[in-house]
Amino acid sequence: MYPNANKADWHGIFGKLAACCAIALLTAGLVLAQATPDEKKQKPDDSLTTKIRIVITGGEKDQPIVGASVYVRFTEPKFLHKDKLVEMNLKTNLEGIVKVPEIPRGRTQIQVIARGWKTYGKWYDLQNEEETIKIKLDRPTKWY
């Protein structure tokens, strides 16, 4: 490597560096281990998440659409890494309703696909703690 440095010098430097890293990791582990069980199980801050209820109807009579696929896409913020795009695939119940679990507030895409209906897709900016989104689907145009 370097003409003035021998192997013993390099082993000593890397050994000290490894020892410092091990001490730092042990200290961090002890701090996390001292947290109470309530702190470990505590939910993320509710002010940063939202619950969505999506009601899907269609036609002139606003009949509920049963079994429609609802895709919910949003970005999940990461601290050290690039934000992660998350996609949920849900189905409507007999009343045409989908209840989405808590997701981060912000920009969210909702896309609805149902047999015999036009595909729907739109971006929403969610800012409230709970939101109800009503979507009305149209019949596709007839091809002759």
N, CA and C of each residue as an Amber inpcrd file, in Angstrom:
protein
   432
   0.8300000  -1.1740000   0.0000000   0.0000000   0.0000000   0.0000000
   0.8850000   1.2520000   0.0000000   1.0440000   1.8550000   1.1740000
   1.9100000   3.0210000   1.2870000   3.2820000   2.5700000   1.7450000
   4.3500000   3.1630000   1.2170000   5.6930000   2.6790000   1.5510000
   6.0620000   2.9050000   3.0190000   5.5270000   3.9470000   3.6680000
   5.9230000   4.2520000   5.0430000   5.0360000   3.5710000   6.0750000
   3.9320000   2.9570000   5.6610000   3.0080000   2.3250000   6.6080000
   3.1450000   0.8210000   6.5200000   3.1480000   0.1730000   7.6780000
   3.1810000  -1.2850000   7.6690000   1.7990000  -1.8240000   8.0260000
   1.6350000  -3.1440000   7.9110000   0.3270000  -3.7630000   8.1360000
  -0.1540000  -3.5910000   9.5620000   0.7310000  -3.5630000  10.5040000
   0.3370000  -3.4380000  11.9100000  -0.3350000  -2.0930000  12.1600000
   0.1620000  -1.0350000  11.5150000  -0.4600000   0.2870000  11.6850000
  -1.8940000   0.2800000  11.1690000  -2.1200000  -0.3140000  10.0090000
  -3.4560000  -0.3420000   9.4300000  -4.4080000  -1.2000000  10.2630000
  -3.9300000  -2.3320000  10.7670000  -4.7790000  -3.1780000  11.6010000
  -5.1660000  -2.4530000  12.8810000  -4.2610000  -1.6670000  13.4270000
  -4.5530000  -0.9170000  14.6440000  -5.6110000   0.1480000  14.4080000
  -5.5380000   0.8440000  13.2700000  -6.5040000   1.9050000  12.9450000
  -7.8920000   1.3100000  12.7310000  -7.9840000   0.2290000  11.9370000
  -9.2790000  -0.3850000  11.6720000  -9.8430000  -1.0760000  12.9060000
  -9.0060000  -1.5930000  13.7480000  -9.4590000  -2.2080000  14.9960000
 -10.1030000  -1.1840000  15.9130000  -9.4940000   0.0030000  16.0190000
 -10.0660000   1.0760000  16.8440000 -11.3980000   1.5550000  16.2670000
 -11.4510000   1.6550000  14.9520000 -12.6820000   2.0800000  14.2970000
 -13.8000000   1.0720000  14.5350000 -13.4900000  -0.2090000  14.4440000
 -14.4920000  -1.2470000  14.6820000 -14.9550000  -1.2220000  16.1350000
 -14.0510000  -0.9840000  17.0620000 -14.4180000  -0.9180000  18.4820000
 -15.3450000   0.2660000  18.7500000 -15.0800000   1.4030000  18.1420000
 -15.9470000   2.5860000  18.3210000 -17.3450000   2.3180000  17.7670000
 -17.4210000   1.6750000  16.6100000 -18.7270000   1.3640000  16.0280000
 -19.5070000   0.3940000  16.9100000 -18.8210000  -0.6000000  17.4650000
 -19.4830000  -1.5690000  18.3310000 -20.0270000  -0.8930000  19.5890000
 -19.2690000   0.0160000  20.1650000 -19.7270000   0.7420000  21.3630000
 -20.9460000   1.5930000  21.0330000 -20.9290000   2.2590000  19.8860000
 -22.0670000   3.0960000  19.4950000 -23.3200000   2.2410000  19.2960000
 -23.1870000   1.0840000  18.6840000 -24.3380000   0.2100000  18.4680000
 -24.8770000  -0.3350000  19.7820000 -23.9930000  -0.7140000  20.6960000
 -24.4440000  -1.2060000  21.9990000 -25.1770000  -0.1180000  22.7810000
 -24.6700000   1.1000000  22.7220000 -25.3190000   2.2100000  23.4160000
 -26.7060000   2.4670000  22.8440000 -26.8230000   2.4490000  21.5280000
 -28.1320000   2.6590000  20.8990000 -29.0800000   1.5360000  21.2700000
 -28.5970000   0.3030000  21.3300000 -29.4410000  -0.8290000  21.7170000
 -29.9300000  -0.7120000  23.1440000 -29.0780000  -0.2400000  24.0570000
 -29.4940000  -0.0730000  25.4500000 -30.5470000   1.0220000  25.5900000
 -30.4040000   2.0930000  24.8360000 -31.3900000   3.1780000  24.8920000
 -32.7410000   2.6840000  24.4030000 -32.7520000   1.9190000  23.3100000
 -34.0140000   1.3910000  22.7850000 -34.6140000   0.3460000  23.7210000
 -33.7710000  -0.4310000  24.3870000 -34.2740000  -1.4650000  25.2910000
 -34.9160000  -0.8660000  26.5330000 -34.5130000   0.3520000  26.9200000
 -35.0650000   0.9850000  28.1150000 -36.4220000   1.6170000  27.8680000
 -36.8580000   1.6960000  26.6150000 -38.1710000   2.2830000  26.3210000
 -39.2580000   1.3800000  26.9020000 -40.2900000   1.9880000  27.4290000
 -41.3810000   1.2170000  28.0080000 -42.1750000   0.5290000  26.9050000
 -42.8930000  -0.5560000  27.2200000 -43.6800000  -1.2520000  26.1930000
 -44.7440000  -0.3520000  25.5560000 -45.2900000   0.6070000  26.3290000
 -46.2860000   1.5140000  25.7620000 -45.6750000   2.3870000  24.6790000
 -44.4310000   2.7980000  24.8730000 -43.7710000   3.6320000  23.8730000
 -43.4820000   2.8460000  22.6110000 -43.1750000   1.5550000  22.7540000
 -42.8810000   0.7280000  21.5850000 -44.1340000   0.4910000  20.7450000
 -45.2760000   0.2650000  21.4210000 -46.5150000  -0.0640000  20.7220000
 -47.2970000   1.1750000  20.3030000 -46.8200000   2.3400000  20.6710000
 -47.5550000   3.5710000  20.3930000 -47.6920000   3.7800000  18.8860000
 -48.8770000   4.1610000  18.4680000 -49.1540000   4.4090000  17.0550000
 -48.4180000   5.6570000  16.5990000 -48.2080000   5.7890000  15.2910000
 -47.6590000   7.0350000  14.7970000 -48.6430000   8.1710000  15.0470000
 -48.1420000   9.3730000  14.9960000 -48.9490000  10.5490000  15.3070000
 -50.2030000  10.5910000  14.4320000 -51.3800000  10.6270000  15.0730000
 -52.6490000  10.6100000  14.3380000 -52.8350000  11.8580000  13.4750000
 -52.1510000  12.9330000  13.8090000 -52.3290000  14.1550000  13.0370000
 -51.7030000  14.0460000  11.6460000 -50.8900000  13.0280000  11.4230000
 -50.2320000  12.8860000  10.1280000 -50.8800000  11.8300000   9.2440000
 -51.9520000  11.1870000   9.7230000 -52.6210000  10.1550000   8.9300000
 -54.0910000  10.5170000   8.7240000 -54.6980000   9.8290000   7.7820000
 -56.1060000  10.0500000   7.4910000 -56.7770000   8.7130000   7.1920000
 -58.0640000   8.6200000   7.5260000 -58.8680000   7.4550000   7.1880000
 -59.7890000   7.8480000   6.0430000 -59.8660000   7.0040000   5.0330000
 -60.6830000   7.3150000   3.8650000 -61.8260000   6.3180000   3.7790000
 -62.9960000   6.8330000   3.4500000 -64.1760000   6.0170000   3.1460000
 -64.5950000   6.4030000   1.7400000 -64.5810000   5.4420000   0.8230000
 -64.8930000   5.7070000  -0.5780000 -66.2340000   5.0590000  -0.9060000
 -67.1670000   5.8660000  -1.4150000 -68.4940000   5.3840000  -1.8050000
 -68.5600000   5.4200000  -3.3280000 -68.8170000   4.2590000  -3.9450000
 -68.8380000   4.1730000  -5.4030000 -70.2400000   3.8100000  -5.8680000
 -70.8120000   4.6870000  -6.6880000 -72.1410000   4.4650000  -7.2560000
 -72.0540000   4.6430000  -8.7640000 -73.1370000   4.2730000  -9.4540000
 -73.1430000   4.4270000 -10.8900000 -74.5490000   4.4100000 -11.4500000
 -74.6650000   4.9030000 -12.6620000 -75.9510000   4.9110000 -13.3500000
 -76.7980000   6.1140000 -12.9630000 -78.0030000   6.1530000 -13.5310000
 -78.9190000   7.2680000 -13.2790000 -79.5120000   7.2150000 -11.8810000
 -79.6440000   6.0080000 -11.3220000 -80.2700000   5.8490000 -10.0080000
 -79.2440000   5.8440000  -8.8700000 -77.9790000   6.0710000  -9.1800000
 -76.8960000   6.0230000  -8.1850000 -76.8920000   4.7110000  -7.4110000
 -76.9570000   3.6080000  -8.1350000 -76.9280000   2.2930000  -7.5020000
 -75.4920000   1.9670000  -7.0800000 -75.3070000   1.2760000  -5.9490000
 -73.9460000   0.9220000  -5.5230000 -73.3090000  -0.0860000  -6.4650000
 -72.0310000   0.0610000  -6.7130000 -71.2900000  -0.8510000  -7.5810000
 -70.6130000  -1.8890000  -6.6820000 -70.9910000  -3.1380000  -6.8180000
 -70.4750000  -4.2170000  -5.9760000 -69.2640000  -4.8580000  -6.6510000
 -68.2150000  -5.1160000  -5.8980000 -67.0510000  -5.8380000  -6.4040000
 -66.1450000  -5.0410000  -7.3080000 -66.1880000  -3.7210000  -7.2560000
 -65.2940000  -2.9010000  -8.0650000 -63.9070000  -2.9040000  -7.4270000
 -62.8810000  -2.9290000  -8.2530000 -61.5040000  -2.8540000  -7.7540000
 -61.1440000  -1.3920000  -7.5420000 -60.6740000  -1.0900000  -6.3440000
 -60.2780000   0.2790000  -6.0010000 -58.7930000   0.2420000  -5.6660000
 -58.0080000   1.0060000  -6.4220000 -56.5730000   1.1100000  -6.1880000
 -56.2860000   2.4480000  -5.5250000 -55.5820000   2.4060000  -4.4130000
 -55.1940000   3.6190000  -3.6960000 -53.6720000   3.6690000  -3.7060000
 -53.1060000   4.7300000  -4.2850000 -51.6530000   4.8840000  -4.3770000
 -51.2350000   6.1480000  -3.6430000 -50.1680000   6.0280000  -2.8530000
 -49.6300000   7.1790000  -2.1280000 -48.1500000   6.9320000  -1.8650000
 -47.4320000   7.9880000  -1.5310000 -46.0200000   7.8430000  -1.2000000
 -45.8650000   7.8200000   0.3070000 -45.0750000   6.8830000   0.7670000
 -44.7880000   6.7530000   2.1860000 -43.4250000   7.3880000   2.4360000
 -43.3760000   8.4690000   3.2200000 -42.0950000   9.1450000   3.4120000
 -41.1260000   8.2940000   4.2200000 -39.8820000   8.2760000   3.7960000
 -38.8020000   7.5740000   4.4850000 -37.8210000   8.6010000   5.0270000
 -37.1600000   8.2620000   6.1120000 -36.2430000   9.2080000   6.7470000
 -34.9010000   9.2700000   6.0160000 -34.2890000   8.1350000   5.7930000
 -32.9700000   8.1240000   5.1790000 -32.9740000   7.7120000   3.7130000
 -34.0210000   7.0540000   3.2760000 -34.0600000   6.5530000   1.9160000
 -35.0720000   7.3320000   1.0810000 -35.1280000   6.9720000  -0.1920000
 -36.0780000   7.5770000  -1.1130000 -37.5040000   7.1950000  -0.7000000
 -38.4570000   8.1090000  -0.8800000 -39.8520000   7.8260000  -0.5330000
 -40.3450000   6.6160000  -1.3110000 -41.1940000   5.8190000  -0.6600000
 -41.6750000   4.5690000  -1.2400000 -43.1040000   4.7500000  -1.7350000
 -43.3870000   4.3170000  -2.9750000 -44.7300000   4.3690000  -3.5310000
 -45.4790000   3.1120000  -3.0900000 -46.5870000   3.3050000  -2.3890000
 -47.3720000   2.1920000  -1.8540000 -48.6820000   2.1170000  -2.6250000
 -49.1200000   0.9030000  -2.9480000 -50.3750000   0.7000000  -3.6630000
 -51.2170000  -0.3280000  -2.9240000 -52.4850000   0.0090000  -2.7050000
 -53.4260000  -0.9190000  -2.0790000 -54.4910000  -1.2850000  -3.1010000
 -54.8650000  -2.5560000  -3.1420000 -55.9300000  -3.0240000  -4.0160000
 -57.0720000  -3.4870000  -3.1190000 -58.2040000  -2.7980000  -3.1860000
 -59.3520000  -3.0960000  -2.3380000 -60.5770000  -3.3640000  -3.2070000
 -61.5930000  -4.0000000  -2.6350000 -62.8520000  -4.2800000  -3.3480000
 -64.0060000  -3.6420000  -2.5900000 -65.0210000  -3.2180000  -3.3400000
 -66.2010000  -2.6360000  -2.7050000 -67.0850000  -3.7220000  -2.1170000
 -67.8230000  -3.3810000  -1.0650000 -68.7460000  -4.3360000  -0.4400000
 -70.1140000  -4.2420000  -1.1160000 -71.1410000  -4.8410000  -0.5180000
 -72.4770000  -4.8670000  -1.1290000 -73.1170000  -3.4840000  -1.2020000
 -72.6570000  -2.5460000  -0.3690000 -73.1880000  -1.1830000  -0.4250000
 -72.3450000  -0.2640000  -1.3070000 -71.3060000  -0.8090000  -1.9640000
 -70.4350000  -0.0080000  -2.8230000 -69.4550000   0.8430000  -2.0300000
 -69.0940000   0.4040000  -0.8310000 -68.2240000   1.1950000   0.0460000
 -66.9040000   0.4680000   0.2570000 -65.8230000   1.2420000   0.2860000
 -64.4870000   0.7440000   0.6130000 -63.9660000   1.5650000   1.7760000
 -63.4730000   0.8860000   2.8150000 -62.8390000   1.5710000   3.9400000
 -61.3440000   1.3290000   3.8480000 -60.5980000   2.4130000   3.6610000
 -59.1460000   2.3330000   3.5090000 -58.5080000   2.5100000   4.8860000
 -57.5400000   1.6590000   5.2500000 -56.8510000   1.8600000   6.5250000
 -56.1130000   3.1930000   6.5370000 -55.6010000   3.5690000   7.7000000
 -54.9250000   4.8610000   7.8330000 -53.7360000   4.9430000   6.8880000
 -53.6700000   6.0780000   6.1810000 -52.5580000   6.3370000   5.2690000
 -52.0360000   7.7360000   5.5690000 -50.8150000   8.0490000   5.1380000
 -50.2880000   9.3930000   5.3800000 -51.0830000  10.4460000   4.6190000
 -51.2020000  11.6170000   5.2360000 -51.8920000  12.7190000   4.5550000
 -51.0580000  13.2050000   3.3870000 -51.7440000  13.8230000   2.4500000
 -51.0460000  14.3620000   1.2870000 -51.7000000  13.8960000   0.0040000
 -50.9050000  13.8600000  -1.0450000 -51.3900000  13.5340000  -2.3750000
 -51.6060000  12.0270000  -2.5130000 -52.8300000  11.6510000  -2.9260000
 -53.2040000  10.2460000  -3.0550000 -53.9760000  10.0550000  -4.3500000
 -53.6790000   8.9750000  -5.0590000 -54.4010000   8.6580000  -6.2850000
 -55.4000000   7.5480000  -6.0010000 -56.6380000   7.7380000  -6.4890000
 -57.6760000   6.7210000  -6.3700000 -58.1130000   6.3430000  -7.7790000
 -58.0550000   5.0390000  -8.0620000 -58.4530000   4.5360000  -9.3720000
 -59.4710000   3.4280000  -9.1640000 -60.5700000   3.4710000  -9.9460000
 -61.6510000   2.4930000  -9.8140000 -61.8400000   1.7870000 -11.1530000
 -61.8600000   0.4460000 -11.0950000 -62.0880000  -0.3660000 -12.2860000
 -63.2200000  -1.3330000 -11.9720000 -64.2820000  -1.2890000 -12.7850000
 -65.4260000  -2.1820000 -12.5890000 -65.9120000  -2.6460000 -13.9560000
 -66.3070000  -3.9040000 -14.0330000 -66.7880000  -4.4630000 -15.2920000
 -68.0960000  -3.7850000 -15.6920000 -68.1540000  -3.2960000 -16.9320000
 -69.3530000  -2.6440000 -17.4450000 -69.4150000  -1.1520000 -17.1530000
 -68.3610000  -0.5800000 -16.5620000 -68.3260000   0.8480000 -16.2330000
 -67.0190000   1.4520000 -16.7260000 -67.0310000   2.7790000 -16.9710000
 -65.8160000   3.4710000 -17.3670000 -64.8250000   3.4740000 -16.2050000
 -63.5550000   3.3650000 -16.5410000 -62.5070000   3.4240000 -15.5280000
 -62.3820000   4.8580000 -15.0250000 -62.1730000   4.9820000 -13.7110000
 -62.0830000   6.2970000 -13.0800000 -60.7220000   6.4120000 -12.3970000
 -60.1080000   7.5740000 -12.4770000 -58.8570000   7.8220000 -11.7720000
 -58.6620000   9.3010000 -11.5340000 -58.2460000   9.6490000 -10.3130000
 -58.0570000  11.0530000  -9.9760000 -57.1240000  11.1600000  -8.7720000
 -56.3450000  12.2460000  -8.7350000 -55.4880000  12.5430000  -7.5960000
 -56.2560000  13.4060000  -6.6050000 -56.1130000  13.0990000  -5.3190000
 -56.7580000  13.8560000  -4.2520000 -55.6940000  14.3630000  -3.2830000
 -55.9310000  15.5390000  -2.7180000 -55.0560000  16.0810000  -1.6870000
 -55.7780000  15.9330000  -0.3520000 -55.3970000  14.9440000   0.4380000
 -56.0850000  14.6230000   1.6840000 -55.4390000  15.3710000   2.8490000
 -56.2360000  16.1650000   3.5640000 -55.7090000  16.9600000   4.6750000
 -56.4600000  16.7470000   5.9850000 -57.6380000  16.1170000   5.9590000
 -58.4450000  15.9380000   7.1720000 -58.1470000  14.5960000   7.8190000
 -58.5910000  14.4440000   9.0710000 -58.3780000  13.2060000   9.8130000
 -59.2140000  12.0630000   9.2360000 -60.4550000  12.3600000   8.8260000
 -61.3290000  11.3870000   8.1800000 -61.9740000  12.0470000   6.9690000
 -62.0240000  11.3180000   5.8580000 -62.6210000  11.8790000   4.6440000
 -63.5010000  10.8400000   3.9690000 -64.6110000  11.3190000   3.3990000
 -65.4910000  10.4800000   2.6010000 -65.4420000  10.9920000   1.1710000
 -65.1080000  10.1050000   0.2570000 -65.0070000  10.4720000  -1.1560000
 -66.1030000   9.7320000  -1.9010000 -66.9580000  10.4910000  -2.5920000
 -68.0460000   9.9040000  -3.3710000 -67.6610000   9.9290000  -4.8420000
 -67.7280000   8.7600000  -5.4810000 -67.3520000   8.6190000  -6.8770000
 -68.5400000   8.0370000  -7.6380000 -68.8960000   8.6940000  -8.7270000
 -69.9900000   8.2130000  -9.5680000 -69.4070000   7.7790000 -10.9070000
 -69.6320000   6.5070000 -11.2520000 -69.1270000   5.9600000 -12.5130000
 -70.1740000   6.0890000 -13.6070000 -69.7000000   6.2030000 -14.8310000
 -70.5730000   6.2940000 -16.0060000 -70.4500000   5.0260000 -16.8290000
 -71.4840000   4.7650000 -17.6120000 -71.4330000   3.6450000 -18.5570000
 -70.5270000   4.0230000 -19.7160000 -69.8440000   3.0500000 -20.3120000
 -68.9910000   3.3650000 -21.4560000 -69.8350000   3.7000000 -22.6850000
 -69.2410000   4.4570000 -23.6040000 -69.9470000   4.7860000 -24.8390000
 -70.0460000   3.5300000 -25.7020000 -71.1290000   3.4420000 -26.4940000
 -71.3350000   2.2640000 -27.3310000 -70.5730000   2.4310000 -28.6430000
 -69.9390000   1.3440000 -29.0490000 -69.2490000   1.3160000 -30.3310000
 -70.1380000   0.6140000 -31.3420000 -70.2700000   1.1950000 -32.5010000
 -71.1510000   0.6270000 -33.5320000 -70.3490000  -0.0280000 -34.6300000
